Amino acid sequence: MSSSYYSQEVHGPFEKFDLGNFELESGEQLHGLKIAYSTFGNLAPDRSNAILFPSWYSGTSKILEQAYLGAGRALDPEKYFIILANQIGNGLSSSPDHAPGPFQGPRFPRISIADDVRAQQELISKKFGIESLALVLGGSMGAQQTYEWAVRFPDQVKRIAPIAGTARATPHNKFLVQTFIDAITSDPAFEEGWYREGAVHRGLRRHARLFAAFGFTTDLFNTAAWREIGFTSADDFVTGFVENHFLPQDPNNLILLLQKWQSGDAAKITGGDLVAALARIKAQTFVIAIGEDLFFPLKDIAAEQKLIPNSVLKRVSSIWGHLALFGIDAGYNASIDQHLKELLAA
Amino acid sequence: MSSSYYSQEVHGPFEKFDLGNFELESGEQLHGLKIAYSTFGNLAPDRSNAILFPSWYSGTSKILEQAYLGAGRALDPEKYFIILANQIGNGLSSSPDHAPGPFQGPRFPRISIADDVRAQQELISKKFGIESLALVLGGSMGAQQTYEWAVRFPDQVKRIAPIAGTARATPHNKFLVQTFIDAITSDPAFEEGWYREGAVHRGLRRHARLFAAFGFTTDLFNTAAWREIGFTSADDFVTGFVENHFLPQDPNNLILLLQKWQSGDAAKITGGDLVAALARIKAQTFVIAIGEDLFFPLKDIAAEQKLIPNSVLKRVSSIWGHLALFGIDAGYNASIDQHLKELLAA
């Protein structure tokens, strides 16, 4: 399953940037790190029009392209050179499911958000010669990477738009994510990560259902708003949409991403001082929160925004909750485009 | 474990009312139904001072007594005759864990909220000769029973105070509760309900963690408010408080209760017409919602309240979220007492 899912046919076209052996924040080494990415549009001669958009949990560059890019939209390839970067562990970039030698599966080293950002920085500078990004944006785990970018490389980012995510995972968020991990690893077929392909589907299905219970709003269920996209019941929707999304994915990949999500903390660079970390940000910042989001509540996002010098909080709304990120809700998409256009024009 | 947990030593003193063979709403029969209950105070000669308070999910009469009763409080045994009724399936009333003959465990019949209410009505009329209750109140599944009382026996209830619950389980609520059920039944040790005592503890622990992720507020985790009750970390708190609460309980009992919760619908009596059902209520009604509740969101509770003729919506607030019901939060307790005193004085 996973081998055909993480393919050019499903998620391409994408290219890979080879970083060789890569020293991780943990001190461990990742043997032969490759970052998969897609680009759209043309880099201006002065290299001033580059936008970086890293992927979120369980997503790839493909969904970012489908949900956020297009002529006339904020992220318009006619105007910008847009780099969609796949997270380490998402199945396209180096990941447990296809790591070489003995480093596959549970032997793949733990990765941090900072590892991704450092690798992306090499990609944009070494591959494209970009010294400054017009915009870094991302949703959820993409927001974690966005914050890390602005804190770690404050002089290389002109604007940031973290959407529906936090600079530091909150205690509740870590706890919630652990229930997702436990749903997968508690499947007896998981066998400490040495499962047969496809065997962990019960765990993945339970994980998908927890993801759905929190990821959408109660109103989505209570008003059966999934009818808009062709489903007939809560079970039909959750199975056909959410289980369907996760079933072809590799359990070890997902767990790697979930652990990275839990450990997300842009203040590691300042010894844990979040106030000092966020004060480092020089980018013009639109912090975008989804008012109904149960993964990343508005309150938590707003608390961080107040610590960022040149920032504004933008609240959007969707009955799809956190998972409005997928681009299912035209109202959400329009609001995001409006905010991004305003930010890019600034 | 369960045998010593569901005991007079832990939850008593309680008495049992024997209803004999009891015909259920499903058409099935419960062989030898016994309702466990505790009473406090004295029944007035005119029997006008009786209050009924049914139990919630995974609770017994003991926690109701500890959290809500006392001299000077709204539920003052000096003034009222208070009957705390244990739900069918809670381990004190007839339940899968101690059902006679071959009807134990998974062979125990499915129970509905209406079955409990009909049994409680027999208890108060046949045992105590009470024809009218001054107040019926309850939290969560206790609110479900409270609504069922007021809809089914409108002339026998003067006042009701459903707290943090709905008359009809919402689609999201049903979906969420199913994730709790799945957390238990997916434990390989569950063996379709024919487990060895204590064997399903991993499933119960996962269930407890899901319950905690939704049952409390994100702020409780993020501000480490559990320090107030002596815990040091999220794990310490969830293990020491929530897992500790569920571990001694019987998995089949909990599943019976969860399925009853899911099927809760006070409109069965009007053929599914919720508007007609709630219009039947004659009791003076204080609908009490916890603003931060993720199990029973304020919005869902308020939508039902609008359909109840003589009703007021009272919003209380607690960082403990739904599980403020346990009486941990002095501010919540004071608000509840104030509302109940006002209602009882009306």
CSV table of C-alpha atoms in Angstrom, one decimal, chain A residues 206 209-210 213 221 234-235 238 243, chain B residues 110 170-186 207 210 255 258-263:
chain,number,residue,atom,x,y,z
A,206,ARG,CA,-9.1,4.3,15.3
A,209,ARG,CA,-11.7,8.5,14.2
A,210,LEU,CA,-10.0,10.4,17.1
A,213,ALA,CA,-13.7,13.8,16.7
A,221,PHE,CA,-21.5,16.4,12.7
A,234,ALA,CA,-21.3,10.3,10.0
A,235,ASP,CA,-19.9,6.8,9.5
A,238,VAL,CA,-15.5,9.4,8.6
A,243,GLU,CA,-10.1,6.7,7.3
B,110,ARG,CA,-29.3,-3.3,26.3
B,170,THR,CA,-26.2,14.7,19.2
B,171,PRO,CA,-24.5,13.1,16.2
B,172,HIS,CA,-21.1,14.3,17.4
B,173,ASN,CA,-21.7,13.2,20.9
B,174,LYS,CA,-22.6,9.7,19.6
B,175,PHE,CA,-19.5,9.6,17.5
B,176,LEU,CA,-17.3,10.7,20.4
B,177,VAL,CA,-18.8,8.1,22.7
B,178,GLN,CA,-18.1,5.4,20.1
B,179,THR,CA,-14.4,6.2,20.3
B,180,PHE,CA,-14.6,5.6,24.1
B,181,ILE,CA,-16.3,2.2,23.4
B,182,ASP,CA,-13.8,1.3,20.7
B,183,ALA,CA,-10.9,2.1,23.1
B,184,ILE,CA,-12.1,-0.6,25.4
B,185,THR,CA,-13.3,-3.2,22.9
B,186,SER,CA,-10.2,-3.0,20.8
B,207,HIS,CA,-10.5,5.1,27.3
B,210,LEU,CA,-9.8,10.0,25.6
B,255,ILE,CA,-19.9,-0.2,27.6
B,258,LEU,CA,-21.9,4.3,27.0
B,259,GLN,CA,-24.4,2.6,24.6
B,260,LYS,CA,-27.2,3.9,26.8
B,261,TRP,CA,-25.6,7.4,26.6
B,262,GLN,CA,-25.5,7.1,22.8
B,263,SER,CA,-29.1,6.1,22.5
